[in-house]
Short mmCIF file of C-alpha atoms and ligand atoms in Angstrom, two decimals:
data_model
loop_
_atom_site.label_atom_id
_atom_site.label_comp_id
_atom_site.label_asym_id
_atom_site.label_seq_id
_atom_site.Cartn_x
_atom_site.Cartn_y
_atom_site.Cartn_z
CA UNK A 1 -0.01 -0.03 -0.15
CA UNK A 2 1.51 3.73 -0.80
CA UNK A 3 -0.89 5.34 1.20
CA UNK A 4 -1.31 5.08 4.60
CA UNK A 5 -3.20 7.89 6.15
CA UNK A 6 -2.79 6.52 9.29
CA UNK A 7 1.28 6.91 8.97
CA UNK A 8 0.35 10.64 10.20
CA UNK A 9 -1.77 9.94 13.16
CA UNK A 10 0.72 7.27 14.69
CA UNK A 11 1.64 8.99 17.91
CA UNK A 12 0.56 11.87 19.43
CA UNK A 13 3.83 14.32 18.50
CA UNK A 14 3.27 13.20 14.49
CA UNK A 15 -0.88 14.05 15.27
CA UNK A 16 0.01 17.60 16.84
CA UNK A 17 2.56 18.14 13.99
CA UNK A 18 0.02 17.58 11.30
CA UNK A 19 -2.96 19.45 12.96
CA UNK A 20 -4.67 22.36 10.59
CA UNK A 21 -6.73 23.95 12.86
CA UNK A 22 -6.17 25.08 16.53
CA UNK A 23 -7.91 27.20 18.94
CA UNK A 24 -6.38 30.21 20.85
CA UNK A 25 -7.53 32.47 23.65
CA UNK A 26 -7.02 35.53 21.39
CA UNK A 27 -10.28 33.77 19.00
CA UNK A 28 -12.69 34.37 21.60
CA UNK A 29 -15.16 36.82 22.47
CA UNK A 30 -17.21 36.16 26.05
CA UNK A 31 -20.62 37.40 26.55
CA UNK A 32 -21.20 38.94 29.96
CA UNK A 33 -24.96 39.42 31.57
CA UNK A 34 -25.22 42.42 33.67
CA UNK A 35 -27.78 43.05 36.46
CA UNK A 36 -28.45 45.68 38.34
CA UNK A 37 -27.83 45.58 42.47
CA UNK A 38 -24.57 45.37 44.78
CA UNK A 39 -22.19 41.69 44.79
CA UNK A 40 -25.12 39.95 42.79
CA UNK A 41 -24.64 36.85 40.66
CA UNK A 42 -27.73 35.09 39.85
CA UNK A 43 -27.44 32.01 37.43
CA UNK A 44 -29.51 31.89 34.41
CA UNK A 45 -31.26 28.29 35.29
CA UNK A 46 -31.16 27.47 31.40
CA UNK A 47 -27.37 28.06 30.76
CA UNK A 48 -25.65 26.30 33.69
CA UNK A 49 -22.33 27.97 34.83
CA UNK A 50 -22.91 31.53 33.51
CA UNK A 51 -24.31 34.35 35.42
CA UNK A 52 -25.68 37.43 35.40
CA UNK A 53 -23.25 39.89 37.72
CA UNK A 54 -23.73 43.13 39.52
CA UNK A 55 -21.13 45.50 38.17
CA UNK A 56 -18.85 45.22 41.30
CA UNK A 57 -19.11 41.43 40.30
CA UNK A 58 -18.54 41.81 36.84
CA UNK A 59 -14.98 43.79 37.34
CA UNK A 60 -14.09 40.50 39.18
CA UNK A 61 -15.52 38.03 36.36
CA UNK A 62 -13.52 40.39 33.62
CA UNK A 63 -10.65 40.36 35.72
CA UNK A 64 -10.19 36.36 36.61
CA UNK A 65 -10.93 35.86 32.63
CA UNK A 66 -8.37 38.57 31.56
CA UNK A 67 -5.65 36.36 33.89
CA UNK A 68 -6.49 33.52 31.65
CA UNK A 69 -5.76 35.30 28.48
CA UNK A 70 -9.61 35.82 27.75
CA UNK A 71 -9.89 39.57 26.61
CA UNK A 72 -12.29 40.63 25.00
CA UNK A 73 -16.20 40.88 26.08
CA UNK A 74 -19.48 41.27 24.66
CA UNK A 75 -21.82 42.64 27.49
CA UNK A 76 -25.68 42.47 27.76
CA UNK A 77 -28.34 43.99 29.99
CA UNK A 78 -30.97 42.64 31.75
CA UNK A 79 -33.04 45.53 32.96
CA UNK A 80 -36.11 45.61 35.33
CA UNK A 81 -39.61 45.84 33.42
CA UNK A 82 -40.01 49.11 34.90
CA UNK A 83 -37.09 50.90 32.58
CA UNK A 84 -38.30 49.58 29.88
CA UNK A 85 -40.29 51.76 27.27
CA UNK A 86 -41.82 51.86 23.43
CA UNK A 87 -38.25 54.14 22.37
CA UNK A 88 -36.08 52.03 24.34
CA UNK A 89 -34.93 55.53 26.32
CA UNK A 90 -32.45 53.80 29.28
CA UNK A 91 -30.29 52.67 26.54
CA UNK A 92 -28.39 55.99 26.19
CA UNK A 93 -28.76 57.02 30.18
CA UNK A 94 -25.30 57.90 31.09
CA UNK A 95 -25.98 56.92 34.49
CA UNK A 96 -27.96 53.46 33.47
CA UNK A 97 -26.52 49.83 34.29
CA UNK A 98 -25.03 49.38 30.66
CA UNK A 99 -23.38 52.54 29.91
CA UNK A 100 -21.86 52.35 33.65
CA UNK A 101 -20.58 48.78 33.20
CA UNK A 102 -18.69 49.76 29.74
CA UNK A 103 -17.33 52.81 31.71
CA UNK A 104 -16.11 50.50 34.50
CA UNK A 105 -14.81 48.23 32.56
CA UNK A 106 -12.60 50.08 30.52
CA UNK A 107 -11.44 52.10 33.40
CA UNK A 108 -10.18 49.04 34.93
CA UNK A 109 -8.86 46.98 32.47
CA UNK A 110 -7.96 49.47 29.49
CA UNK A 111 -6.66 46.56 27.57
CA UNK A 112 -9.75 44.65 27.88
CA UNK A 113 -11.83 44.86 24.37
CA UNK A 114 -15.30 45.71 25.00
CA UNK A 115 -17.82 44.91 22.86
CA UNK A 116 -21.25 46.37 23.07
CA UNK A 117 -24.48 45.02 21.61
CA UNK A 118 -26.87 47.55 19.91
CA UNK A 119 -30.24 46.69 19.62
CA UNK A 120 -33.24 47.42 21.51
CA UNK A 121 -34.98 44.17 22.71
CA UNK A 122 -33.02 44.50 26.27
CA UNK A 123 -34.86 48.32 27.15
CA UNK A 124 -38.02 47.86 24.45
CA UNK A 125 -41.72 47.15 26.77
CA UNK A 126 -42.40 45.01 23.18
CA UNK A 127 -39.29 42.98 23.41
CA UNK A 128 -38.55 43.70 19.79
CA UNK A 129 -35.53 44.45 18.28
CA UNK A 130 -36.75 47.63 16.60
CA UNK A 131 -39.47 50.21 17.30
CA UNK A 132 -43.10 48.55 16.90
CA UNK A 133 -45.74 50.58 15.36
CA UNK A 134 -49.33 49.19 15.09
CA UNK A 135 -48.38 46.19 15.29
CA UNK A 136 -45.27 46.15 13.07
CA UNK A 137 -41.38 46.50 13.11
CA UNK A 138 -40.04 49.28 11.69
CA UNK A 139 -36.72 49.87 10.07
CA UNK A 140 -36.08 53.48 9.62
CA UNK A 141 -37.08 54.88 12.54
CA UNK A 142 -35.36 52.40 14.46
CA UNK A 143 -32.30 53.41 12.70
CA UNK A 144 -31.85 56.36 14.68
CA UNK A 145 -32.83 55.18 17.64
CA UNK A 146 -29.87 52.76 17.37
CA UNK A 147 -27.47 54.96 16.19
CA UNK A 148 -28.02 57.15 19.67
CA UNK A 149 -27.53 54.12 21.31
CA UNK A 150 -24.03 53.11 19.57
CA UNK A 151 -22.59 56.63 19.96
CA UNK A 152 -23.78 56.14 23.87
CA UNK A 153 -21.86 53.49 24.73
CA UNK A 154 -19.01 54.19 22.11
CA UNK A 155 -18.81 57.49 24.40
CA UNK A 156 -18.69 55.38 27.29
CA UNK A 157 -15.53 53.39 25.80
CA UNK A 158 -17.08 50.43 23.65
CA UNK A 159 -14.27 49.42 21.36
CA UNK A 160 -16.47 47.45 18.87
CA UNK A 161 -20.11 48.02 18.51
CA UNK A 162 -22.23 45.13 17.05
CA UNK A 163 -25.77 45.72 16.33
CA UNK A 164 -27.60 42.45 16.71
CA UNK A 165 -30.88 44.12 15.16
CA UNK A 166 -31.06 43.10 12.04
CA UNK A 167 -32.92 46.24 10.35
CA UNK A 168 -31.88 46.98 6.77
CA UNK A 169 -29.14 49.80 6.49
CA UNK A 170 -28.07 50.71 10.25
CA UNK A 171 -24.71 49.76 9.05
CA UNK A 172 -23.68 52.55 7.43
CA UNK A 173 -26.09 54.57 9.49
CA UNK A 174 -24.35 53.95 12.80
CA UNK A 175 -20.99 54.57 10.78
CA UNK A 176 -21.99 58.00 10.01
CA UNK A 177 -23.01 58.87 13.59
CA UNK A 178 -20.06 57.50 15.26
CA UNK A 179 -18.23 59.28 12.59
CA UNK A 180 -19.88 62.54 13.06
CA UNK A 181 -19.05 62.34 16.86
CA UNK A 182 -15.61 61.97 16.39
CA UNK A 183 -15.31 58.05 17.06
CA UNK A 184 -13.72 57.02 13.47
CA UNK A 185 -11.96 54.59 15.38
CA UNK A 186 -14.51 52.68 17.08
CA UNK A 187 -15.42 49.22 15.05
CA UNK A 188 -18.63 47.47 13.58
CA UNK A 189 -19.11 44.12 14.01
CA UNK A 190 -22.01 43.57 12.13
CA UNK A 191 -24.35 40.82 12.97
CA UNK A 192 -24.46 39.96 9.07
CA UNK A 193 -26.43 36.99 8.55
CA UNK A 194 -28.47 36.47 11.70
CA UNK A 195 -31.16 33.88 11.36
CA UNK A 196 -34.53 33.40 13.55
CA UNK A 197 -33.50 30.80 15.55
CA UNK A 198 -34.82 28.73 18.19
CA UNK A 199 -31.74 28.37 20.03
CA UNK A 200 -31.77 31.89 21.41
CA UNK A 201 -34.07 30.54 23.80
CA UNK A 202 -31.74 30.84 26.86
CA UNK A 203 -30.52 34.29 25.83
CA UNK A 204 -33.85 35.47 26.29
CA UNK A 205 -34.00 33.91 29.65
CA UNK A 206 -31.34 35.83 30.51
CA UNK A 207 -31.82 39.06 30.12
CA UNK A 208 -35.85 38.66 30.42
CA UNK A 209 -35.92 40.02 26.59
CA UNK A 210 -38.38 37.56 25.13
CA UNK A 211 -40.74 39.24 22.40
CA UNK A 212 -44.24 40.54 24.22
CA UNK A 213 -45.86 39.36 20.87
CA UNK A 214 -45.03 37.74 17.87
CA UNK A 215 -41.42 36.35 16.30
CA UNK A 216 -38.45 38.32 14.61
CA UNK A 217 -38.79 36.60 11.66
CA UNK A 218 -39.69 39.95 8.99
CA UNK A 219 -36.09 40.99 10.97
CA UNK A 220 -33.94 37.59 11.35
CA UNK A 221 -33.15 35.45 8.20
CA UNK A 222 -35.30 32.47 7.45
CA UNK A 223 -33.63 29.29 8.72
CA UNK A 224 -33.99 27.79 5.18
CA UNK A 225 -31.83 30.81 3.23
CA UNK A 226 -28.19 30.73 2.25
CA UNK A 227 -27.80 32.75 -0.87
CA UNK A 228 -29.74 35.23 1.02
CA UNK A 229 -26.49 35.43 3.63
CA UNK A 230 -24.77 36.95 0.25
CA UNK A 231 -26.76 39.77 0.20
CA UNK A 232 -26.56 40.40 3.72
CA UNK A 233 -22.60 40.14 3.37
CA UNK A 234 -22.38 42.49 0.42
CA UNK A 235 -24.23 45.27 2.01
CA UNK A 236 -22.58 44.97 5.47
CA UNK A 237 -19.35 45.52 3.24
CA UNK A 238 -20.37 48.42 1.37
CA UNK A 239 -21.90 49.97 4.14
CA UNK A 240 -18.55 49.97 6.44
CA UNK A 241 -18.69 47.03 8.81
CA UNK A 242 -15.20 45.88 10.38
CA UNK A 243 -16.49 42.44 11.16
CA UNK A 244 -19.26 40.18 9.66
CA UNK A 245 -21.03 37.67 11.73
CA UNK A 246 -23.21 34.48 11.22
CA UNK A 247 -25.37 33.41 14.22
CA UNK A 248 -25.90 30.97 15.27
CA UNK A 249 -23.26 28.98 14.55
CA UNK A 250 -23.73 25.27 14.65
CA UNK A 251 -26.33 24.78 12.73
CA UNK A 252 -25.01 27.07 9.91
CA UNK A 253 -21.85 26.12 9.58
CA UNK A 254 -22.14 26.42 6.15
CA UNK A 255 -22.96 29.77 6.25
CA UNK A 256 -19.84 30.36 7.52
CA UNK A 257 -18.31 28.66 5.07
CA UNK A 258 -19.74 30.44 2.26
CA UNK A 259 -19.18 33.53 4.10
CA UNK A 260 -15.56 33.07 4.80
CA UNK A 261 -15.38 31.78 0.81
CA UNK A 262 -16.97 35.23 -0.44
CA UNK A 263 -15.88 37.74 2.25
CA UNK A 264 -12.23 38.71 3.02
CA UNK A 265 -13.63 40.80 6.37
CA UNK A 266 -12.81 38.90 9.64
CA UNK A 267 -15.67 36.80 10.20
CA UNK A 268 -17.16 36.06 13.45
CA UNK A 269 -19.97 33.26 14.31
CA UNK A 270 -22.34 33.25 17.56
CA UNK A 271 -22.02 30.09 19.63
CA UNK A 272 -25.50 30.83 21.19
CA UNK A 273 -27.16 30.18 24.07
CA UNK A 274 -29.21 26.87 23.19
CA UNK A 275 -26.29 25.46 21.75
CA UNK A 276 -24.05 25.97 24.76
CA UNK A 277 -27.35 24.70 26.86
CA UNK A 278 -27.76 21.83 24.98
CA UNK A 279 -24.11 20.66 25.15
CA UNK A 280 -24.26 21.55 29.17
CA UNK A 281 -27.48 19.27 29.74
CA UNK A 282 -25.67 16.38 27.90
CA UNK A 283 -22.79 16.72 29.89
CA UNK A 284 -24.39 17.23 33.05
CA UNK A 285 -26.38 14.16 31.93
CA UNK A 286 -23.66 12.13 31.53
CA UNK A 287 -24.82 11.44 28.11
CA UNK A 288 -21.75 13.32 26.43
CA UNK A 289 -18.40 13.93 27.86
CA UNK A 290 -16.75 17.19 27.91
CA UNK A 291 -14.71 16.62 24.81
CA UNK A 292 -17.92 17.40 22.98
CA UNK A 293 -17.13 21.50 23.83
CA UNK A 294 -13.68 21.78 22.03
CA UNK A 295 -15.01 19.45 19.56
CA UNK A 296 -17.97 22.01 18.80
CA UNK A 297 -15.46 25.13 18.69
CA UNK A 298 -13.28 23.51 16.63
CA UNK A 299 -16.19 22.68 14.15
CA UNK A 300 -16.84 26.64 14.09
CA UNK A 301 -13.16 27.49 13.64
CA UNK A 302 -12.84 24.60 10.82
CA UNK A 303 -15.56 26.08 9.00
CA UNK A 304 -14.16 28.95 8.71
CA UNK A 305 -14.81 31.40 11.90
CA UNK A 306 -12.11 33.95 12.51
CA UNK A 307 -13.68 35.18 15.80
CA UNK A 308 -15.98 32.81 18.22
CA UNK A 309 -18.53 34.40 20.12
CA UNK A 310 -19.06 31.62 22.91
CA UNK A 311 -20.37 31.08 26.64
CA UNK A 312 -17.90 28.04 26.61
CA UNK A 313 -14.80 30.82 26.46
CA UNK A 314 -13.78 30.85 29.99
CA UNK A 315 -14.09 27.19 30.51
CA UNK A 316 -11.95 25.77 28.12
CA UNK A 317 -9.32 28.32 29.09
CA UNK A 318 -10.20 27.71 32.96
CA UNK A 319 -9.86 23.86 32.63
CA UNK A 320 -6.91 24.05 29.71
CA UNK A 321 -8.84 21.92 27.42
CA UNK A 322 -7.01 24.35 24.34
C1 LIG B 1 -31.06 40.02 20.48
C2 LIG B 1 -29.76 39.45 20.66
C3 LIG B 1 -30.35 38.13 20.83
C4 LIG B 1 -29.04 37.11 20.65
C5 LIG B 1 -27.72 38.19 21.09
N1 LIG B 1 -28.59 39.20 20.68
C6 LIG B 1 -31.43 37.40 20.43
C7 LIG B 1 -32.74 37.70 19.53
O1 LIG B 1 -32.07 37.79 18.71
O2 LIG B 1 -33.61 37.05 20.00
C8 LIG B 1 -28.40 35.93 21.47
C9 LIG B 1 -27.44 35.15 21.91
C10 LIG B 1 -27.59 33.86 22.21
O3 LIG B 1 -28.79 33.37 22.26
O4 LIG B 1 -26.91 33.36 22.84
N2 LIG B 1 -30.79 41.50 20.11
#
């Protein structure tokens, strides 16, 4: 036999030598949930091991991540219902939870990369990512709200603004608003191909942000569509995005590959809450062992993701699984 592929698998040293893909601390963005109050840390019941932190504990959590080499964070606020309204006005409140959290993290850890979320849902009494008028999520009036939110986050110190709302034209609208305020160096990581997915359930538990009526299908993409991701990608390229993103990741590995093959911007993939919950539940039940975590993350990397947003980021480093 001339060809014996098994020769390159015969020892750990050789297997390591020929390994094509690697996961590194620098690949990850760690999503963190924030809650009001002091010295609070409440577990998200559908996401074992993931907590909502009050700002003081958030700083402790960021510090322990930084020590592991995990230096990028995507922050999301859980707000009490009384602060929510039709126009997401709390999103620009400088004394509010979210903008204070950004400021505090940057003040204590200037070398950390803070990614901030732009969408109305955590602040909206309708629980939608855009402005609701007569039961409809209206696009163009939402843009102004998103741009104000983005500028407020940039002012608080955000390094990367990540619009997760899926309104048309928002990347350019936000880019122009940031530039007009002098934030030309603040980046935009666009949720380019974000699908209307069942895998966001635990995240909506974490933020208590589920839509109060209907679903998100008029703005998030149909899971059955592939070419449509190329339309979104081309628009984000034109509109000035710095990163593209595919979300969720696991059921969309073909989309990650497609985007990687077609666009040259760095590509992020969001290994979402439901994907985390699924793997964790199986491990807790001893139906799978922990190697399922790195195998999952490697699949996302192999498909073409340069950056992975994952709730597993800290545990894989803590346990030296990568
Ligand atoms: C909403 C938003 C969602 C997530 C990030 N931003 C949920 C949604 O669209 O309803 C999901 C993240 C996750 O599931 O981990 N702007």
